[in-house]
XYZ file of C-alpha atoms in Angstrom:
713
model
C -39.132 27.447 -149.526
C -39.197 30.117 -146.806
C -40.544 33.605 -147.482
C -37.033 35.019 -147.778
C -36.102 32.313 -150.215
C -39.163 33.082 -152.278
C -38.060 36.728 -152.283
C -34.737 35.751 -153.843
C -36.407 34.210 -156.820
C -38.901 37.022 -157.127
C -36.150 39.413 -158.144
C -34.853 36.901 -160.668
C -38.304 36.451 -162.165
C -38.818 40.202 -162.133
C -35.541 40.790 -163.923
C -36.411 38.234 -166.566
C -39.913 39.612 -166.973
C -38.608 43.146 -167.344
C -36.172 41.885 -169.920
C -38.957 40.236 -171.887
C -40.985 43.433 -172.220
C -38.312 46.113 -172.299
C -35.777 44.712 -174.700
C -35.652 43.352 -178.207
C -35.374 39.968 -179.756
C -31.953 38.336 -180.041
C -32.192 37.628 -183.765
C -32.402 41.350 -184.534
C -29.668 42.755 -182.335
C -26.727 41.984 -184.622
C -27.968 43.946 -187.625
C -25.513 46.590 -188.819
C -26.613 50.165 -188.189
C -27.120 51.693 -191.634
C -29.471 54.357 -192.922
C -31.871 53.560 -195.731
C -35.121 54.838 -197.183
C -38.212 52.865 -198.132
C -38.904 52.261 -201.795
C -42.647 51.774 -201.391
C -45.591 51.893 -199.045
C -45.640 48.079 -198.868
C -41.979 47.954 -197.836
C -42.667 50.355 -194.980
C -45.732 48.386 -193.915
C -43.846 45.084 -193.956
C -40.945 46.589 -192.021
C -43.224 47.702 -189.194
C -45.174 44.450 -189.203
C -41.932 42.497 -188.925
C -40.987 44.673 -185.986
C -44.317 43.916 -184.350
C -43.894 40.169 -184.790
C -40.358 40.260 -183.389
C -41.599 40.863 -179.877
C -40.414 44.361 -179.059
C -43.674 46.189 -179.610
C -46.600 45.965 -177.216
C -49.426 47.194 -179.377
C -49.457 46.244 -183.018
C -46.466 47.889 -184.635
C -45.194 49.544 -181.445
C -46.285 51.309 -178.300
C -45.871 54.797 -179.747
C -47.821 54.068 -182.909
C -51.381 55.267 -182.580
C -53.791 52.371 -182.453
C -56.950 52.922 -184.493
C -60.275 51.621 -183.278
C -63.772 52.211 -184.535
C -65.017 55.176 -182.564
C -68.729 55.760 -182.133
C -69.088 55.058 -178.884
C -25.701 81.827 -173.256
C -27.318 85.145 -174.567
C -28.486 84.865 -178.104
C -26.771 86.759 -180.888
C -27.627 90.418 -181.252
C -30.331 91.485 -183.680
C -30.270 94.573 -185.849
C -31.002 97.660 -183.768
C -34.430 99.081 -184.519
C -35.090 102.758 -185.075
C -36.092 104.270 -181.745
C -34.925 101.213 -179.823
C -32.017 100.555 -177.480
C -28.901 98.565 -178.331
C -28.642 97.500 -174.683
C -31.217 94.786 -174.156
C -31.342 91.225 -172.848
C -31.697 88.171 -175.054
C -33.071 84.725 -174.330
C -30.851 82.703 -172.010
C -29.417 80.084 -174.371
C -26.953 77.207 -174.142
C -24.727 77.727 -177.206
C -23.548 81.097 -178.458
C -24.928 81.751 -181.938
C -27.731 79.195 -181.580
C -30.939 80.970 -180.577
C -33.714 79.098 -178.778
C -37.426 79.770 -179.161
C -39.265 81.098 -176.119
C -42.610 82.514 -175.014
C -41.139 86.038 -174.820
C -38.729 87.850 -177.132
C -37.597 91.459 -177.402
C -35.521 93.445 -179.874
C -34.727 96.570 -177.864
C -37.910 98.335 -178.926
C -40.772 95.831 -178.920
C -41.695 92.924 -176.663
C -43.356 89.879 -178.244
C -45.407 87.630 -175.962
C -46.907 84.204 -176.740
C -49.816 83.784 -174.338
C -52.110 80.775 -174.837
C -54.078 81.651 -178.019
C -52.404 84.963 -178.788
C -49.105 86.544 -179.718
C -49.006 90.196 -178.655
C -46.648 92.887 -179.928
C -46.007 95.542 -177.274
C -44.373 98.914 -177.875
C -42.082 98.801 -174.853
C -39.404 101.470 -175.287
C -39.465 104.133 -174.027
C -41.343 102.586 -171.117
C -43.423 105.599 -170.074
C -46.365 104.521 -172.193
C -46.471 100.768 -172.732
C -49.060 99.886 -175.348
C -50.181 96.955 -177.457
C -49.654 97.569 -181.148
C -51.300 94.350 -182.335
C -52.050 90.783 -181.401
C -52.430 87.590 -183.414
C -55.041 84.945 -182.643
C -53.301 81.726 -183.692
C -56.495 79.614 -183.591
C -54.868 77.130 -181.249
C -52.093 77.436 -178.679
C -48.990 79.539 -179.277
C -46.122 77.666 -177.637
C -42.933 79.510 -178.623
C -41.667 82.232 -180.941
C -38.589 83.574 -182.728
C -37.880 87.110 -183.914
C -35.633 87.643 -186.934
C -35.538 91.276 -188.019
C -39.023 91.907 -189.460
C -40.149 88.280 -189.290
C -42.028 86.619 -186.428
C -41.975 82.804 -186.287
C -44.685 81.126 -184.198
C -44.808 77.454 -183.160
C -47.954 75.975 -181.701
C -50.762 73.434 -181.600
C -54.114 73.677 -183.285
C -57.304 71.643 -183.370
C -57.124 67.898 -183.917
C -58.430 66.572 -187.203
C -60.341 63.336 -187.586
C -59.482 61.163 -190.589
C -61.224 58.188 -192.100
C -58.490 55.599 -192.229
C -59.301 54.246 -195.689
C -59.383 57.694 -197.255
C -56.048 58.564 -195.663
C -54.189 55.744 -197.366
C -56.050 56.034 -200.650
C -57.698 52.612 -200.716
C -61.240 51.746 -201.696
C -63.922 52.223 -199.085
C -65.338 49.135 -197.467
C -69.038 48.377 -197.221
C -68.861 49.103 -193.510
C -67.938 52.339 -191.790
C -64.118 52.383 -191.645
C -62.335 53.235 -188.411
C -61.166 56.787 -187.971
C -58.490 58.382 -185.864
C -57.623 61.782 -184.490
C -54.235 63.334 -185.021
C -52.510 66.044 -182.980
C -51.648 68.943 -185.249
C -48.952 71.559 -184.866
C -47.875 74.513 -186.953
C -45.011 76.766 -187.979
C -46.254 80.220 -188.994
C -44.179 83.119 -190.218
C -45.480 86.684 -190.117
C -44.106 89.772 -191.800
C -44.067 92.360 -189.010
C -42.382 95.238 -190.832
C -45.607 97.023 -189.890
C -45.890 96.042 -186.208
C -49.498 97.186 -186.101
C -50.519 94.900 -188.968
C -48.728 91.521 -188.934
C -49.147 89.628 -192.189
C -49.052 85.816 -192.436
C -46.570 84.891 -195.183
C -45.926 81.186 -194.497
C -48.129 78.537 -192.907
C -46.918 74.970 -192.348
C -49.336 72.650 -190.514
C -48.379 69.058 -189.760
C -49.572 65.962 -187.945
C -47.584 65.484 -184.769
C -46.108 67.424 -181.882
C -43.719 70.344 -182.021
C -40.760 69.282 -179.882
C -38.063 71.945 -180.075
C -36.315 74.371 -182.407
C -33.202 76.458 -182.945
C -32.369 79.472 -185.101
C -28.914 79.908 -186.605
C -28.580 83.020 -188.730
C -31.575 83.144 -191.060
C -32.376 79.434 -190.798
C -34.777 77.879 -188.309
C -34.494 74.156 -187.566
C -37.601 72.551 -186.095
C -37.714 69.083 -184.501
C -41.085 67.351 -184.653
C -42.313 64.008 -183.295
C -44.833 62.591 -185.745
C -47.009 59.527 -185.123
C -47.400 56.651 -187.546
C -50.994 55.543 -187.200
C -52.243 52.188 -188.329
C -55.430 50.240 -188.713
C -55.537 46.459 -188.650
C -54.234 46.326 -192.214
C -52.824 49.697 -193.165
C -50.288 52.335 -192.193
C -51.410 55.962 -192.150
C -48.568 58.402 -192.728
C -48.490 61.950 -191.335
C -49.789 64.810 -193.448
C -48.169 68.196 -193.952
C -49.893 71.294 -195.301
C -47.671 73.895 -196.939
C -49.882 76.973 -197.219
C -52.698 75.538 -199.386
C -50.963 72.337 -200.538
C -51.717 69.174 -198.512
C -49.324 66.223 -198.885
C -48.531 63.011 -197.028
C -45.007 62.049 -196.059
C -43.968 59.641 -198.815
C -42.268 56.319 -197.946
C -39.189 57.231 -199.995
C -38.833 60.361 -197.850
C -38.554 58.302 -194.663
C -35.071 57.257 -193.591
C -34.644 54.357 -191.206
C -31.832 52.563 -189.432
C -31.265 48.871 -189.916
C -31.687 48.418 -186.201
C -34.884 47.583 -184.302
C -36.630 49.741 -181.723
C -39.123 48.992 -179.023
C -41.494 51.466 -180.707
C -41.429 53.746 -183.718
C -42.211 57.355 -184.495
C -41.094 59.750 -187.165
C -38.626 62.382 -186.071
C -38.891 65.089 -188.711
C -36.476 67.997 -188.943
C -37.791 71.023 -190.834
C -35.397 73.646 -192.145
C -37.011 77.029 -192.781
C -35.253 79.874 -194.586
C -36.564 83.076 -193.016
C -35.482 85.148 -196.005
C -36.877 83.109 -198.899
C -39.553 81.272 -196.850
C -38.334 78.016 -198.377
C -38.958 74.831 -196.370
C -36.975 71.594 -196.487
C -37.264 68.519 -194.282
C -35.870 65.100 -193.469
C -37.864 62.370 -191.687
C -36.228 59.577 -189.678
C -37.943 56.475 -188.333
C -36.642 56.278 -184.772
C -37.740 55.764 -181.233
C -39.318 58.731 -179.500
C -36.896 61.662 -179.518
C -36.205 62.477 -175.886
C -33.529 65.162 -175.642
C -31.661 67.212 -178.223
C -28.504 69.272 -178.366
C -27.734 71.709 -181.171
C -24.397 73.303 -181.984
C -23.752 75.722 -184.830
C -22.989 72.753 -187.109
C -24.889 69.722 -185.828
C -28.118 68.507 -184.301
C -27.814 65.596 -181.876
C -30.997 63.585 -181.342
C -31.290 61.014 -178.564
C -33.668 58.141 -177.949
C -33.751 55.059 -175.751
C -31.975 51.988 -177.051
C -33.180 48.461 -176.389
C -30.892 45.491 -175.805
C -31.341 41.794 -176.420
C -33.606 40.041 -173.921
C -31.547 36.854 -174.284
C -28.344 38.724 -173.471
C -29.873 40.357 -170.436
C -31.350 37.089 -169.119
C -28.058 35.285 -169.543
C -26.042 37.968 -167.793
C -28.341 38.020 -164.758
C -28.059 34.251 -164.450
C -24.324 34.288 -165.153
C -23.539 36.963 -162.568
C -26.052 36.064 -159.846
C -27.385 32.515 -160.093
C -24.601 30.372 -161.526
C -21.902 31.399 -158.995
C -24.292 30.644 -156.136
C -25.379 27.088 -157.006
C -23.438 23.830 -157.210
C -21.827 22.536 -160.401
C -24.616 20.095 -161.238
C -27.381 22.699 -160.898
C -25.353 25.216 -162.897
C -24.994 22.729 -165.781
C -28.753 22.092 -165.819
C -29.507 25.827 -165.822
C -27.122 26.386 -168.741
C -28.759 23.588 -170.713
C -32.166 25.112 -170.032
C -31.104 28.546 -171.250
C -29.604 27.086 -174.425
C -32.634 24.924 -175.140
C -35.486 25.516 -177.575
C -38.272 25.980 -175.026
C -40.340 29.141 -174.791
C -39.341 31.947 -172.471
C -41.999 31.030 -169.926
C -41.042 27.343 -169.995
C -37.416 28.262 -169.355
C -38.418 30.606 -166.562
C -40.459 27.904 -164.820
C -37.714 25.286 -165.153
C -34.991 27.602 -163.844
C -37.191 28.541 -160.926
C -37.724 24.866 -160.132
C -33.989 24.073 -160.344
C -33.106 27.014 -158.142
C -35.806 26.197 -155.597
C -34.686 22.571 -155.370
C -31.101 23.643 -154.738
C -32.140 26.128 -152.061
C -34.356 23.624 -150.242
C -31.466 21.155 -149.960
C -29.284 23.650 -148.110
C -28.916 23.196 -144.333
C -31.126 25.618 -142.430
C -28.024 27.174 -140.881
C -26.735 28.197 -144.342
C -29.925 29.542 -145.885
C -29.900 32.985 -144.305
C -26.286 33.624 -145.268
C -26.990 32.315 -148.780
C -29.915 34.698 -149.174
C -27.830 37.695 -148.137
C -25.047 36.790 -150.563
C -27.598 36.416 -153.347
C -29.142 39.795 -152.552
C -25.724 41.477 -152.568
C -24.722 39.811 -155.837
C -27.973 40.824 -157.474
C -27.619 44.436 -156.363
C -24.062 44.650 -157.713
C -24.948 42.880 -160.960
C -28.029 45.019 -161.516
C -26.068 48.244 -161.041
C -23.494 47.112 -163.595
C -26.045 45.769 -166.062
C -27.929 49.064 -166.064
C -25.138 50.386 -168.292
C -26.254 47.875 -170.915
C -29.970 47.814 -170.166
C -30.390 51.604 -170.113
C -28.609 52.880 -173.184
C -29.167 55.999 -175.236
C -28.867 56.232 -179.009
C -27.248 59.426 -180.269
C -27.845 60.541 -183.873
C -25.686 63.219 -185.440
C -27.318 65.405 -188.103
C -25.224 67.944 -190.016
C -26.882 71.329 -190.573
C -25.297 73.760 -192.999
C -27.016 76.817 -194.439
C -30.390 75.098 -194.236
C -29.229 71.708 -195.512
C -29.859 68.604 -193.372
C -27.643 65.518 -193.673
C -27.354 62.422 -191.501
C -23.774 61.826 -190.316
C -23.839 58.842 -187.995
C -25.058 57.099 -184.871
C -23.479 56.249 -181.533
C -24.623 55.006 -178.162
C -23.807 55.538 -174.506
C -24.921 53.847 -171.282
C -27.555 55.672 -169.282
C -30.089 58.455 -169.729
C -29.282 62.152 -170.181
C -31.233 64.566 -167.984
C -31.753 67.440 -170.420
C -30.022 69.463 -173.136
C -27.366 70.679 -170.672
C -26.273 67.062 -170.213
C -24.770 67.320 -173.712
C -22.171 69.488 -175.404
C -19.881 69.688 -178.423
C -16.315 70.944 -178.077
C -13.302 70.743 -180.406
C -14.878 67.997 -182.519
C -15.944 65.897 -179.536
C -19.435 65.246 -178.212
C -19.714 65.083 -174.406
C -22.698 63.623 -172.563
C -23.545 63.008 -168.890
C -25.914 60.168 -167.998
C -27.415 58.246 -165.090
C -27.932 54.485 -164.989
C -29.973 52.525 -162.473
C -32.459 53.792 -159.911
C -32.231 55.655 -156.627
C -34.937 53.554 -154.985
C -32.884 50.352 -155.136
C -29.534 52.161 -154.843
C -28.317 50.899 -158.226
C -27.938 54.396 -159.691
C -24.548 55.495 -161.004
C -23.518 58.633 -162.913
C -21.174 58.944 -165.854
C -19.634 61.272 -168.431
C -18.691 59.994 -171.880
C -16.630 61.669 -174.595
C -17.319 60.654 -178.212
C -15.265 61.453 -181.292
C -16.631 62.962 -184.514
C -17.827 59.479 -185.575
C -19.641 59.034 -182.240
C -17.292 56.374 -180.912
C -16.649 56.552 -177.163
C -13.024 57.602 -176.642
C -13.089 58.679 -172.999
C -15.179 58.109 -169.902
C -15.597 58.821 -166.206
C -17.985 56.277 -164.699
C -19.715 55.266 -161.477
C -19.770 58.659 -159.790
C -21.981 59.206 -156.717
C -23.425 55.663 -156.309
C -27.040 55.712 -155.152
C -27.600 59.280 -156.392
C -28.736 60.785 -159.686
C -27.788 63.802 -161.767
C -29.714 66.993 -161.020
C -27.756 69.392 -163.229
C -24.762 69.534 -165.557
C -22.910 72.351 -167.283
C -20.096 71.892 -169.776
C -17.897 74.981 -169.971
C -14.899 74.711 -172.262
C -12.546 71.983 -171.069
C -14.473 71.276 -167.879
C -17.772 69.810 -166.783
C -19.630 70.698 -163.609
C -22.093 68.090 -162.382
C -24.475 68.051 -159.424
C -25.863 64.788 -158.043
C -28.169 64.392 -155.080
C -29.921 62.053 -152.716
C -28.922 63.276 -149.277
C -26.319 65.999 -149.876
C -25.279 67.905 -152.987
C -21.919 66.882 -154.446
C -20.701 69.376 -157.042
C -18.137 67.562 -159.194
C -15.484 69.416 -161.188
C -14.362 67.226 -164.096
C -11.390 67.851 -166.362
C -12.049 67.158 -170.057
C -8.904 68.771 -171.482
C -7.715 65.313 -172.518
C -10.823 63.793 -174.147
C -9.355 60.302 -173.914
C -8.601 60.549 -170.193
C -11.200 62.710 -168.446
C -10.881 62.823 -164.673
C -12.529 64.203 -161.556
C -10.539 67.145 -160.208
C -12.525 67.851 -157.066
C -15.937 67.910 -155.446
C -17.913 69.847 -152.872
C -20.579 68.342 -150.596
C -23.205 70.696 -149.168
C -26.895 70.363 -148.227
C -29.410 70.751 -151.030
C -28.917 70.611 -154.767
C -28.836 72.728 -157.920
C -31.277 72.079 -160.770
C -29.566 74.549 -163.083
C -25.964 75.758 -163.343
C -24.997 79.003 -165.069
C -21.510 80.439 -165.659
C -20.740 83.689 -163.831
C -17.181 83.903 -165.123
C -14.334 81.475 -165.799
C -13.943 80.602 -162.118
C -17.455 81.020 -160.678
C -20.727 79.155 -161.240
C -24.268 80.139 -160.232
C -26.585 77.345 -159.089
C -30.326 77.444 -158.503
C -32.159 74.573 -156.851
C -33.518 73.579 -153.453
C -32.217 73.620 -149.916
C -32.483 70.259 -148.138
C -32.617 68.940 -144.578
C -31.332 65.471 -143.763
C -34.062 63.075 -142.646
C -33.954 62.156 -138.970
C -33.422 58.632 -137.666
C -37.084 58.527 -136.664
C -38.159 59.420 -140.211
C -35.805 56.898 -141.785
C -36.886 54.185 -139.336
C -36.236 50.616 -140.422
C -36.205 51.446 -144.124
C -32.425 51.752 -144.130
C -32.617 54.697 -146.519
C -30.488 57.816 -146.718
C -32.430 60.813 -147.942
C -33.205 64.440 -147.255
C -36.328 66.602 -147.352
C -36.054 69.402 -149.896
C -37.029 72.833 -148.577
C -37.311 76.234 -150.258
C -35.453 77.558 -153.292
C -31.713 78.124 -152.885
C -29.375 80.093 -155.127
C -25.638 79.553 -154.720
C -22.420 81.027 -156.035
C -19.582 78.513 -156.341
C -15.897 79.401 -156.564
C -14.142 76.786 -158.722
C -10.819 78.595 -159.127
C -9.232 75.905 -156.930
C -10.522 72.957 -158.936
C -9.587 70.418 -156.287
C -11.477 72.296 -153.580
C -14.554 74.052 -154.998
C -16.521 76.031 -152.431
C -19.836 77.776 -151.992
C -19.008 81.458 -151.398
C -22.530 82.866 -151.249
C -26.068 81.556 -150.978
C -29.593 82.895 -150.585
C -32.540 80.817 -149.360
C -36.081 81.703 -150.420
C -39.188 80.512 -148.600
C -40.110 77.209 -147.026
C -40.893 73.771 -148.424
C -43.254 74.224 -151.384
C -41.523 77.345 -152.710
C -40.786 76.910 -156.391
C -39.344 78.643 -159.442
C -39.893 78.060 -163.126
C -36.152 78.619 -163.532
C -35.530 75.242 -161.870
C -36.866 73.448 -164.939
C -36.689 76.130 -167.653
C -33.422 78.012 -168.085
C -35.168 80.653 -170.192
C -36.820 81.963 -167.009
C -33.334 82.763 -165.639
C -32.099 86.305 -166.400
C -28.485 87.172 -165.599
C -26.252 90.050 -166.664
C -22.766 90.271 -165.185
C -22.321 93.752 -166.681
C -25.379 94.972 -164.779
C -24.733 92.796 -161.672
C -28.281 91.582 -162.226
C -30.040 88.292 -161.515
C -33.825 87.866 -161.772
C -35.828 84.673 -161.240
C -39.582 84.012 -160.916
C -40.638 82.721 -157.503
C -43.791 81.089 -156.156
C -43.303 81.716 -152.446
C -44.571 79.319 -149.779
C -44.227 80.081 -146.083
C -45.027 78.094 -142.945
C -47.125 79.707 -140.247
C -45.280 78.321 -137.224
C -48.161 79.248 -134.923
C -50.087 76.341 -136.454
C -47.455 73.891 -135.166
C -47.074 74.310 -131.382
C -45.037 71.105 -131.155
C -42.555 72.241 -133.783
C -42.389 72.115 -137.570
C -41.243 68.855 -139.129
C -38.917 68.973 -142.110
C -41.510 67.520 -144.485
C -44.094 70.255 -143.745
C -45.233 72.358 -146.695
C -45.839 76.084 -146.449
C -48.841 77.995 -147.783
C -48.586 80.044 -150.973
C -48.308 83.722 -150.066
C -46.753 85.474 -153.083
C -45.741 85.083 -156.739
C -43.526 87.282 -158.866
C -39.911 88.104 -159.704
C -37.052 88.295 -157.196
C -34.507 90.900 -158.325
C -30.940 90.458 -157.039
C -27.726 92.382 -157.251
C -24.949 89.815 -157.671
C -21.253 90.599 -157.304
C -18.249 88.595 -156.178
C -17.706 90.958 -153.252
C -21.241 91.024 -151.861
C -22.751 87.826 -153.231
C -26.545 87.820 -153.541
C -28.270 91.012 -152.389
C -32.050 91.148 -152.778
C -32.929 94.506 -154.371
C -36.661 93.910 -154.333
C -39.614 91.975 -155.685
C -42.073 92.607 -158.521
C -45.505 90.986 -158.700
C -48.442 91.104 -161.111
C -50.884 89.290 -158.849
C -52.889 90.538 -155.885
C -52.872 89.399 -152.275
C -56.526 88.395 -152.598
C -55.712 86.037 -155.474
C -53.012 84.358 -153.387
C -55.407 83.862 -150.475
C -57.835 82.105 -152.796
C -55.196 79.810 -154.302
C -55.274 77.181 -151.536
C -53.005 74.192 -152.199
C -52.788 74.890 -155.935
C -51.728 78.182 -157.473
C -52.577 79.037 -161.061
C -53.010 82.567 -162.341
C -52.655 84.400 -165.670
C -50.770 87.020 -163.631
C -48.022 84.564 -162.704
C -44.709 86.152 -163.747
C -42.929 83.820 -166.172
C -40.183 85.920 -167.744
C -38.124 89.016 -167.119
C -35.966 91.101 -169.437
C -34.319 94.482 -169.614
C -34.054 97.253 -172.175
C -31.488 99.872 -171.234
C -32.144 100.740 -167.554
C -35.676 99.332 -167.425
C -36.629 95.854 -166.219
C -39.772 94.298 -167.691
C -41.667 91.386 -166.182
C -44.082 89.320 -168.253
C -47.051 87.127 -167.361
C -49.785 85.744 -169.607
C -51.901 88.799 -168.892
C -49.511 91.672 -168.260
C -46.242 93.382 -169.118
C -44.909 95.646 -166.366
C -41.982 98.090 -166.530
C -39.890 99.089 -163.479
C -36.763 101.188 -163.065
C -33.722 98.979 -162.648
C -32.024 101.152 -160.030
C -34.824 101.340 -157.449
C -37.511 99.047 -158.979
C -40.046 101.887 -158.992
C -42.967 101.006 -161.265
C -43.167 103.069 -164.451
C -46.113 101.588 -166.336
C -47.921 98.380 -167.228
C -50.237 97.062 -169.917
C -52.840 94.290 -169.853
C -52.476 91.655 -172.578
C -55.363 89.988 -174.421
C -55.854 86.630 -172.773
C -57.981 83.556 -173.345
C -58.338 80.657 -170.966
C -56.213 77.589 -171.655
C -56.927 76.283 -175.120
C -57.829 72.620 -175.551
C -57.571 72.406 -179.341
C -58.769 68.815 -179.616
C -62.226 69.935 -178.468
C -62.552 72.830 -180.903
């Protein structure tokens, strides 16, 4: 067989191999999807062992279970106005009105609260003439995010890892030999009474095995999503522990809900409900795959995780769509018999390869090249279509009502959502945007699905922008705005007014892309992302690829009043290749007020010294870091983006020392306003400037510790 012929079978073997390790066993795929709880520890253990033996877990009971070895070797809702504070202040940039999101910085019109590595600082910020720290809390770990609810401060974070002896953890008798032990990541939810801002008082302390994932606050209830490991030894399952103040308990088997459907790997997704008023804590734990992305409305939490499909189904479809149409009748019959036989996977693979190779070798030399090209084309088309089945996402709907948590149902969609903005709930329907396939082999496709209240797909728009992937999505009322990218930036405007028949209304193609979309008003959208330059023919060469080199940060204003012909009406480019902004990946770093015509984003500025390149600067050249801080814009429909000025906490000397990697506790991460004052916040400083002319008023240094590595403490 010639080298090209060998290549043809390589992709078949690769597809089958991927199927064997990425998907689940055929005899499990037909189980009905129901929710149950375990009656005993043994039932849980047997369930996970059965999963392990069914072939969809790599390591023991699953890849995400911790293997034990012997170790010796939209703005948030307004808060109550505080005495002496201002009623005009910014809130965290959130997705859903009435659903607050935790962040590293909060303010209430009088005080600014900053989570900075090990500490949470409370700063008296208004009036701004004399910024001062009233108090700070050492969390004995890493403070990740916070909420403020009247006189309560909620802190989420990580603390030191604990080491457990496995046998003691499950309550069985010690062996004569030293049992294996394991370390567990630990996270916490801590609530402080801050009615006296100078003396915060810890009133609730919940510490749990696992990782804090995300949270939302609706009214006086905080909902916390946690990924918890299930650790096992050779013979035993070790369940996560939770410490409520001074009471230490393990998650009981009858408190774990599971779906009668197999996963490639298992973790506990635990949802805590915390009543800020009474300090009561409730929870529900679900045995799922790793929770990847969540969306929360005022009534529901939607959890997502990867779904696995049957390896037998996937194998058969590849052969059915690619191999069988290409070979003669006799060879096709033999391949079908092989697939339906009782041999092992590897025996079938070898026999099919032999049958295919024999057929190929019998072809006249004049036909082989054409045959190979047809096979390659068929495989590419089949793979793109099969990605909708191979790459599916499970969606779980959890009802939340006044602190109560109840499972509603499960659905599934083809593809992978990008982030929380890829999902939305509107008029009883759940909308989700996904990507299937991969850019590198040009099998990627992009889709929007509409699901009813029972999570059945009722409408869809599929196969948008082939060969590209989603970079940003924003659902606004009856429309969706979606940006895809590989070479140019198509902005799609999609009509969802009829959930059963969604349709593309129009699209705009411009260089670059937007990583985040934000509504300006009903007919204008703000985008922040990167500028891009199309690769030259010399750069593309013989690779037959279409791509572009991203450049500096770009902010755009899109007019979508003519839905069939959206247009970019204003843009502002910042820096050269290497310039970055935290707002590209974290919407909470994006501050916008239409009433104040104000837009502020953090920028790490990179610039190219053209004198270093006498022969010209190529598009893939990175600039050197020269500045970090906040860019302050005036934004109006008439003028577009007008740069008012820049605010920095760092010094020029620090930037010169940064080299190819910039990291500084003075890196501006957030901005906010109280009345006519803009505040910028880094790990080590809060600075106040006048909003009209950006003149500095005052600043205060925050207590700061170097990055905490709690597992070493």
